[in-house]
Amino acid sequence: MTPHPTVRRSTAPPRRVRRRTVGVALLAAATVLAGSASATAGSAPLSTGGSPQSVVPSELSESTRLADRRSLVVGDRAYAMGDETGLYPATGWHIRGEMGGFWTQPIKMLDGLWFGLDGAWLGKDVAAAKYTSGHAYSRIDYSGDVSVHRTDFVPDGIRATLVGLTFKSGTAKTVKLDVDAHSELMQSYPWGWTAPGAADANLPDTGGYTDGSLRFREQGTPSYPNATAHDYAAFVGSSLRPTGHALGPDHRGPQDPAVICPADGLTPARCDDSLVGKGTGGRLTYDVQLAPGKEKTVWFAVAGSDTGVSSAQREYSRALSNPDKLLKAKADERQQIDSMSAVELPGDPLLQQSVEWSKQNLADSVQEASNLRIRDVNEGKDYPAPVGTVGTARWFGAGFPDYPWLFATDGEYTAYAAVAAGQFSTVKDHLKALRDVSDILNDRSGKVAHEVVPTGDVYFGSNQSAGNTDETVKFPSIVALLWRWTGDDRFRDDMYDFSVRNLQYVYRELDKDSDGWPEGLANVERSGMGAEKLDSTVYLARGLRDLADLAASRHDTQVQQWATTRADDLESRFESQWWVPQALGYADSVDDPANPANDNTPIFQRHWIGVTPMEAELVRPGQPVSPLASPEHAAIALDQRERRCYTGEFGLYHTGTGPTSDPAGNPGPSCDPVVSQVKSERSIFSLNTSIMAVAEGNYGRLGTGQQQVYTTGNARIQLDPNVWETPGAMPEIAPSPDSAANIGRPFYDRSMALQAWGTYGVLWPVVHQQLGVDPDLGHGRVSIVPQLPGGQQKVAGSNIQLGRGSVDVSARLTGKELRTDVKVTGVGATFTIGAVLPAGASVKSVSLDGHEAQYKLVTTTRGVEVQVAARGSSSALTITLS
């Protein structure tokens, strides 16, 4: 998967519609001020009693342009998206205008939920004053004679979203509360442009009133071949008894009558429903009695199921049984997540805050679905009968609102952030889901499915499609990553056979000319690329080494030797084949091996994948871990990518700029004379920036003009109130010269508000590179060798999860004294601790726990490391520099 191509503006869908890069405006963002007035810590709307109280330590608030910003709350079984005033504009583009509202995988429940107080609708007649993102909840504050605070959250394990309204009045009064709900029961696939499409799959909803709640239902069988009967249901209501109700086709609060989104184009900029919408509506009316000066909270639930009314009603009852208890449980869970990999970065408070929110972003991305009926829909052109069923799948949703499903590429990058955050279980679940789906879809060929909708429809990645080679070769590496961080041999053994088949498939099916460079699609889907891609080659090199390591641990000498022989061969020829001296970088691809005249001709197009040889670390027996790129070429290539032709205000461009003589035209400064047929694409994806941040760290380039440019870039688009759309959420694309800021685009034409993979460029650089945590628990050892970023004197982290235990790490430089402190809790392994020496420094003496210590000086790509064998559960290493 690429950072995704532009969606063509036409009535016919593109061959592969993926994440968008849209617009040409450049947002001039103001300089970030960490801890600004809009980034507020302290009060949080959580309760254990009558009204929400403060129990979560951190939140971010916004008070400007709330109607232009998307809100988001997520649980593992449901999520909801509207705007930050409490209204629900039609959102998203997979099913145009239908990707927002209230969802429970794999179905949508409602377009929205609206609240009217004494005839005045919140969000329109009563303006929202402030929107707040907290850990696991959101809050909207409204002002008026009666103050109202709206708190939304999604309890994990329940297919429901809860909304609490807290009222406060200076006088005793009874207020009339109207609650409008408009249903849109539909499954997440088919989409708007597929055949069949969403209009064919979506059937009319019916509405009813049952025991104080609204009940919506969609039953039937669509008319296209292989469609199955379904029974979708949703309940809306409160534990408070309504005084009245109404049913009808509308009931969208202040969004009646609905403006319908166009099939294409960007006019009108804001609409309320899609052309495929077939929902209905209802209203519940309540009398809410308020005592003077006292708060009163009323909870509402939106719950649903794709297995009928009884299941939906059960989820509804569970949600309303004790909302305060559920909120406290959610808060406690998020506090536990916050406590893991807690870092102290006094020289970079913005990055420290980004670590905090990135851990929450990962937790917010977890999704689960049941009974996935696996079928290959061939990029939306087919709809065959299912070939099998996966009972339960759990995964990191790639992005909200248009990609909250199972992706291989996204999950493989996200896994590095997740292990650094201690969120091991979801990585395991994600890999298991990919394995289970892929084996059913591809008849155990070893090929990894690319894009899996929670219905079980696989849009891309079957044996019959070209496939994404990079994600198949990466799978063994993520298994090895998890095994090294946990020492979980049972998980390794469960994934081992599939990991072997992954690489066997690549050599059997995707190396037709037997040159070792794998063929097929990879992350970048752009014209003019050769059949053999750089990133697939890099990740194959890493995957071979990781598979060899897994095989050795299982005493499988045949696979170990097979993988090692191929890795040795690939690495020995890599630089001579892929390095392009005149470009000061690596080729993006190699020309079609089927054409003898062009066999193995490097093609240089300036795509972001040119950084991957520096980003992917290879584990070789008896050698320091290092990337594939040679140190000499890495320094040249990274220097080049730091220049203005590749790097913008918020990070790394998708495709850098070339000479003005390029046939494609390349606006912007040029770094090299190489002519390309591909136009520059100055869109900054959080993934591109992550790749660059990690690559810089692998070579010890932690300076203010190096890694810090890229960690700061991702932190700003997540946390800078002048840049963000949803406070605290890492987005898919930064405001860029070729990608207008989301906040100025129609809600149905935006990139993702929350994208999990951007956390890779925050958590991995801090935990693995700056704090130097490098476990190999599969072999019973751990290395902790921190490196202080340029210009900083201290970095520290606590409760970093390793297997069933944890470590605390602190590194500081005081004058000529470089110190590393490590505390180990419950980790059964041998430890090596140390530090990377500052450039040009040499060692005068080394002591461990106050006693002179034997040490090794090891030259790595990060620099010269001082390494000492640690003893006991607490170690203090002091290096005196000469």
Tab-separated table of C-alpha atoms in Angstrom, residues 371-611:
chain	number	residue	atom	x	y	z
A	371	ASN	CA	-18.078	-14.018	11.106
A	372	LEU	CA	-16.050	-12.491	8.287
A	373	ARG	CA	-17.162	-14.244	5.089
A	374	ILE	CA	-14.025	-14.279	2.961
A	375	ARG	CA	-14.335	-13.545	-0.756
A	376	ASP	CA	-12.133	-11.943	-3.395
A	377	VAL	CA	-14.035	-8.981	-4.820
A	378	ASN	CA	-11.247	-8.212	-7.310
A	379	GLU	CA	-10.954	-4.483	-6.672
A	380	GLY	CA	-14.714	-4.075	-6.667
A	381	LYS	CA	-15.405	-5.806	-9.981
A	382	ASP	CA	-16.629	-9.210	-8.709
A	383	TYR	CA	-18.846	-10.525	-5.942
A	384	PRO	CA	-18.370	-14.298	-5.771
A	385	ALA	CA	-19.660	-16.660	-3.129
A	386	PRO	CA	-17.554	-16.703	0.059
A	387	VAL	CA	-14.812	-19.325	0.214
A	388	GLY	CA	-14.668	-19.537	3.995
A	389	THR	CA	-15.331	-17.770	7.280
A	390	VAL	CA	-13.102	-16.259	9.955
A	391	GLY	CA	-14.971	-16.478	13.246
A	392	THR	CA	-13.372	-13.457	14.934
A	393	ALA	CA	-10.811	-10.925	13.801
A	394	ARG	CA	-9.220	-8.148	15.835
A	395	TRP	CA	-6.850	-5.586	14.359
A	396	PHE	CA	-5.434	-2.069	14.253
A	397	GLY	CA	-7.844	-0.139	12.044
A	398	ALA	CA	-5.735	1.706	9.498
A	399	GLY	CA	-7.533	5.060	9.513
A	400	PHE	CA	-10.815	6.785	10.337
A	401	PRO	CA	-13.308	7.293	8.802
A	402	ASP	CA	-12.526	5.567	5.480
A	403	TYR	CA	-10.044	2.856	6.473
A	404	PRO	CA	-11.040	1.390	9.843
A	405	TRP	CA	-10.413	-2.142	8.625
A	406	LEU	CA	-7.674	-4.713	8.317
A	407	PHE	CA	-4.638	-3.832	6.195
A	408	ALA	CA	-1.351	-5.674	5.938
A	409	THR	CA	0.937	-2.737	5.102
A	410	ASP	CA	-0.574	-0.430	7.706
A	411	GLY	CA	-0.516	-3.016	10.453
A	412	GLU	CA	3.061	-4.017	9.724
A	413	TYR	CA	4.324	-0.455	10.115
A	414	THR	CA	2.040	0.164	13.094
A	415	ALA	CA	3.417	-2.926	14.854
A	416	TYR	CA	6.729	-1.165	15.539
A	417	ALA	CA	4.939	1.631	17.355
A	418	ALA	CA	2.714	-0.836	19.176
A	419	VAL	CA	5.516	-2.971	20.617
A	420	ALA	CA	7.309	0.182	21.759
A	421	ALA	CA	4.074	1.129	23.545
A	422	GLY	CA	3.673	-2.341	25.091
A	423	GLN	CA	0.485	-3.097	23.134
A	424	PHE	CA	1.550	-6.614	22.230
A	425	SER	CA	-1.822	-8.350	22.198
A	426	THR	CA	-3.262	-6.326	19.334
A	427	VAL	CA	-0.154	-6.950	17.217
A	428	LYS	CA	-0.647	-10.676	17.773
A	429	ASP	CA	-4.338	-10.428	16.935
A	430	HIS	CA	-3.618	-8.381	13.805
A	431	LEU	CA	-1.088	-10.899	12.502
A	432	LYS	CA	-3.380	-13.802	13.294
A	433	ALA	CA	-6.250	-12.136	11.427
A	434	LEU	CA	-4.045	-11.530	8.387
A	435	ARG	CA	-2.845	-15.135	8.446
A	436	ASP	CA	-6.353	-16.572	8.811
A	437	VAL	CA	-7.881	-14.420	6.078
A	438	SER	CA	-4.954	-14.932	3.709
A	439	ASP	CA	-4.913	-18.702	4.036
A	440	ILE	CA	-8.623	-18.941	3.287
A	441	LEU	CA	-8.492	-16.417	0.455
A	442	ASN	CA	-5.315	-17.704	-1.165
A	443	ASP	CA	-5.572	-21.421	-0.464
A	444	ARG	CA	-2.472	-21.380	1.775
A	445	SER	CA	-0.207	-20.044	-0.968
A	446	GLY	CA	1.638	-17.817	1.502
A	447	LYS	CA	0.544	-14.552	-0.090
A	448	VAL	CA	-0.712	-11.930	2.383
A	449	ALA	CA	-4.037	-10.248	1.654
A	450	HIS	CA	-3.767	-6.499	1.365
A	451	GLU	CA	-7.121	-4.912	2.249
A	452	VAL	CA	-9.842	-6.717	4.187
A	453	VAL	CA	-13.200	-5.113	4.978
A	454	PRO	CA	-14.871	-6.295	8.230
A	455	THR	CA	-17.508	-8.076	6.152
A	456	GLY	CA	-14.731	-10.377	4.919
A	457	ASP	CA	-14.666	-8.869	1.443
A	458	VAL	CA	-11.041	-8.664	0.282
A	459	TYR	CA	-10.643	-5.745	-2.072
A	460	PHE	CA	-7.084	-6.542	-3.104
A	461	GLY	CA	-4.508	-9.208	-2.416
A	462	SER	CA	-5.641	-12.567	-3.791
A	463	ASN	CA	-3.554	-15.024	-5.770
A	464	GLN	CA	-5.290	-13.737	-8.896
A	465	SER	CA	-4.240	-10.104	-8.379
A	466	ALA	CA	-0.832	-8.537	-8.782
A	467	GLY	CA	-0.585	-8.185	-5.054
A	468	ASN	CA	1.553	-6.049	-2.807
A	469	THR	CA	4.870	-7.849	-2.536
A	470	ASP	CA	6.187	-5.684	0.279
A	471	GLU	CA	3.593	-6.804	2.817
A	472	THR	CA	4.153	-10.500	2.133
A	473	VAL	CA	7.919	-10.153	2.669
A	474	LYS	CA	7.370	-8.032	5.784
A	475	PHE	CA	5.177	-10.549	7.592
A	476	PRO	CA	8.035	-12.719	8.961
A	477	SER	CA	9.733	-9.580	10.266
A	478	ILE	CA	6.698	-8.575	12.321
A	479	VAL	CA	6.490	-12.066	13.770
A	480	ALA	CA	10.167	-11.789	14.697
A	481	LEU	CA	9.622	-8.283	16.102
A	482	LEU	CA	6.878	-9.478	18.434
A	483	TRP	CA	8.863	-12.559	19.428
A	484	ARG	CA	11.903	-10.464	20.321
A	485	TRP	CA	9.873	-8.064	22.457
A	486	THR	CA	7.894	-10.790	24.263
A	487	GLY	CA	9.866	-14.047	24.070
A	488	ASP	CA	6.563	-15.733	23.221
A	489	ASP	CA	7.633	-19.027	21.639
A	490	ARG	CA	4.048	-20.253	21.334
A	491	PHE	CA	3.167	-17.270	19.164
A	492	ARG	CA	6.322	-17.761	17.097
A	493	ASP	CA	5.402	-21.394	16.554
A	494	ASP	CA	1.832	-20.516	15.589
A	495	MET	CA	3.020	-18.039	12.944
A	496	TYR	CA	6.102	-19.914	11.753
A	497	ASP	CA	4.624	-22.062	8.986
A	498	PHE	CA	2.863	-19.079	7.420
A	499	SER	CA	6.061	-16.998	7.668
A	500	VAL	CA	8.006	-19.669	5.787
A	501	ARG	CA	5.310	-19.861	3.125
A	502	ASN	CA	5.393	-16.060	2.740
A	503	LEU	CA	8.940	-15.993	1.405
A	504	GLN	CA	8.628	-19.243	-0.477
A	505	TYR	CA	5.683	-17.732	-2.345
A	506	VAL	CA	7.716	-14.673	-3.301
A	507	TYR	CA	10.582	-16.719	-4.737
A	508	ARG	CA	8.207	-19.145	-6.439
A	509	GLU	CA	5.828	-16.584	-7.989
A	510	LEU	CA	7.455	-13.149	-7.928
A	511	ASP	CA	10.995	-13.604	-9.188
A	512	LYS	CA	10.464	-14.731	-12.757
A	513	ASP	CA	13.972	-13.788	-13.895
A	514	SER	CA	15.578	-15.382	-10.801
A	515	ASP	CA	17.679	-12.324	-10.038
A	516	GLY	CA	16.613	-12.125	-6.397
A	517	TRP	CA	14.807	-8.799	-6.747
A	518	PRO	CA	11.093	-9.446	-6.121
A	519	GLU	CA	8.501	-8.328	-8.634
A	520	GLY	CA	5.013	-6.934	-8.078
A	521	LEU	CA	3.400	-3.866	-6.600
A	522	ALA	CA	4.570	-2.271	-3.382
A	523	ASN	CA	3.905	0.875	-1.357
A	524	VAL	CA	4.085	3.377	-4.201
A	525	GLU	CA	1.504	3.007	-6.954
A	526	ARG	CA	2.670	5.462	-9.571
A	527	SER	CA	3.265	5.309	-13.301
A	528	GLY	CA	6.601	4.563	-14.879
A	529	MET	CA	7.915	2.177	-12.236
A	530	GLY	CA	9.747	-0.987	-13.127
A	531	ALA	CA	8.546	-4.438	-12.153
A	532	GLU	CA	11.006	-4.750	-9.256
A	533	LYS	CA	10.516	-2.232	-6.424
A	534	LEU	CA	13.059	-0.917	-3.951
A	535	ASP	CA	10.937	-1.234	-0.823
A	536	SER	CA	10.008	-4.848	-1.585
A	537	THR	CA	13.711	-5.606	-2.058
A	538	VAL	CA	14.665	-3.927	1.218
A	539	TYR	CA	11.956	-5.635	3.210
A	540	LEU	CA	12.743	-8.986	1.593
A	541	ALA	CA	16.346	-8.616	2.757
A	542	ARG	CA	15.111	-7.953	6.291
A	543	GLY	CA	12.497	-10.707	6.063
A	544	LEU	CA	15.073	-13.300	5.029
A	545	ARG	CA	17.290	-12.472	7.999
A	546	ASP	CA	14.324	-12.560	10.369
A	547	LEU	CA	13.045	-15.844	8.989
A	548	ALA	CA	16.524	-17.324	9.366
A	549	ASP	CA	16.530	-16.214	13.002
A	550	LEU	CA	13.107	-17.740	13.629
A	551	ALA	CA	14.183	-20.951	11.919
A	552	ALA	CA	17.396	-21.182	13.948
A	553	SER	CA	15.445	-20.812	17.181
A	554	ARG	CA	13.323	-23.790	16.112
A	555	HIS	CA	16.351	-25.804	14.934
A	556	ASP	CA	15.001	-25.816	11.392
A	557	THR	CA	18.390	-25.837	9.655
A	558	GLN	CA	16.949	-26.327	6.187
A	559	VAL	CA	14.910	-23.102	6.269
A	560	GLN	CA	17.669	-21.281	8.128
A	561	GLN	CA	20.209	-22.108	5.419
A	562	TRP	CA	17.726	-21.380	2.613
A	563	ALA	CA	16.951	-17.923	3.975
A	564	THR	CA	20.557	-17.124	4.907
A	565	THR	CA	21.915	-18.064	1.482
A	566	ARG	CA	19.404	-15.814	-0.255
A	567	ALA	CA	19.990	-12.978	2.179
A	568	ASP	CA	23.766	-13.157	1.681
A	569	ASP	CA	23.327	-13.067	-2.077
A	570	LEU	CA	20.844	-10.204	-2.085
A	571	GLU	CA	22.920	-8.058	0.268
A	572	SER	CA	26.146	-8.665	-1.645
A	573	ARG	CA	24.626	-7.254	-4.859
A	574	PHE	CA	22.340	-4.573	-3.445
A	575	GLU	CA	24.552	-1.497	-3.616
A	576	SER	CA	25.826	-2.134	-7.133
A	577	GLN	CA	22.297	-2.662	-8.465
A	578	TRP	CA	20.281	-0.013	-6.656
A	579	TRP	CA	22.604	2.918	-5.909
A	580	VAL	CA	22.293	5.790	-8.426
A	581	PRO	CA	25.348	8.046	-7.922
A	582	GLN	CA	24.110	11.006	-9.980
A	583	ALA	CA	20.862	11.035	-7.978
A	584	LEU	CA	22.646	10.803	-4.623
A	585	GLY	CA	20.171	8.097	-3.682
A	586	TYR	CA	18.719	4.686	-4.398
A	587	ALA	CA	16.597	3.788	-7.422
A	588	ASP	CA	12.868	3.469	-6.741
A	589	SER	CA	12.581	0.439	-9.018
A	590	VAL	CA	14.322	-1.702	-11.613
A	591	ASP	CA	12.982	-1.866	-15.150
A	592	ASP	CA	10.910	-4.722	-16.526
A	593	PRO	CA	13.031	-7.890	-16.434
A	594	ALA	CA	10.926	-9.294	-19.270
A	595	ASN	CA	12.447	-6.709	-21.604
A	596	PRO	CA	16.059	-7.775	-22.373
A	597	ALA	CA	16.962	-4.279	-23.563
A	598	ASN	CA	16.054	-2.780	-20.188
A	599	ASP	CA	16.862	-5.644	-17.870
A	600	ASN	CA	17.829	-4.345	-14.418
A	601	THR	CA	17.937	-0.691	-15.437
A	602	PRO	CA	17.514	1.481	-12.317
A	603	ILE	CA	14.625	3.963	-12.413
A	604	PHE	CA	14.912	6.996	-10.150
A	605	GLN	CA	11.689	8.930	-9.452
A	606	ARG	CA	12.305	10.524	-6.020
A	607	HIS	CA	9.534	8.657	-4.173
A	608	TRP	CA	9.687	8.343	-0.393
A	609	ILE	CA	10.585	4.653	-0.611
A	610	GLY	CA	14.124	5.792	-1.450
A	611	VAL	CA	14.579	6.066	2.328
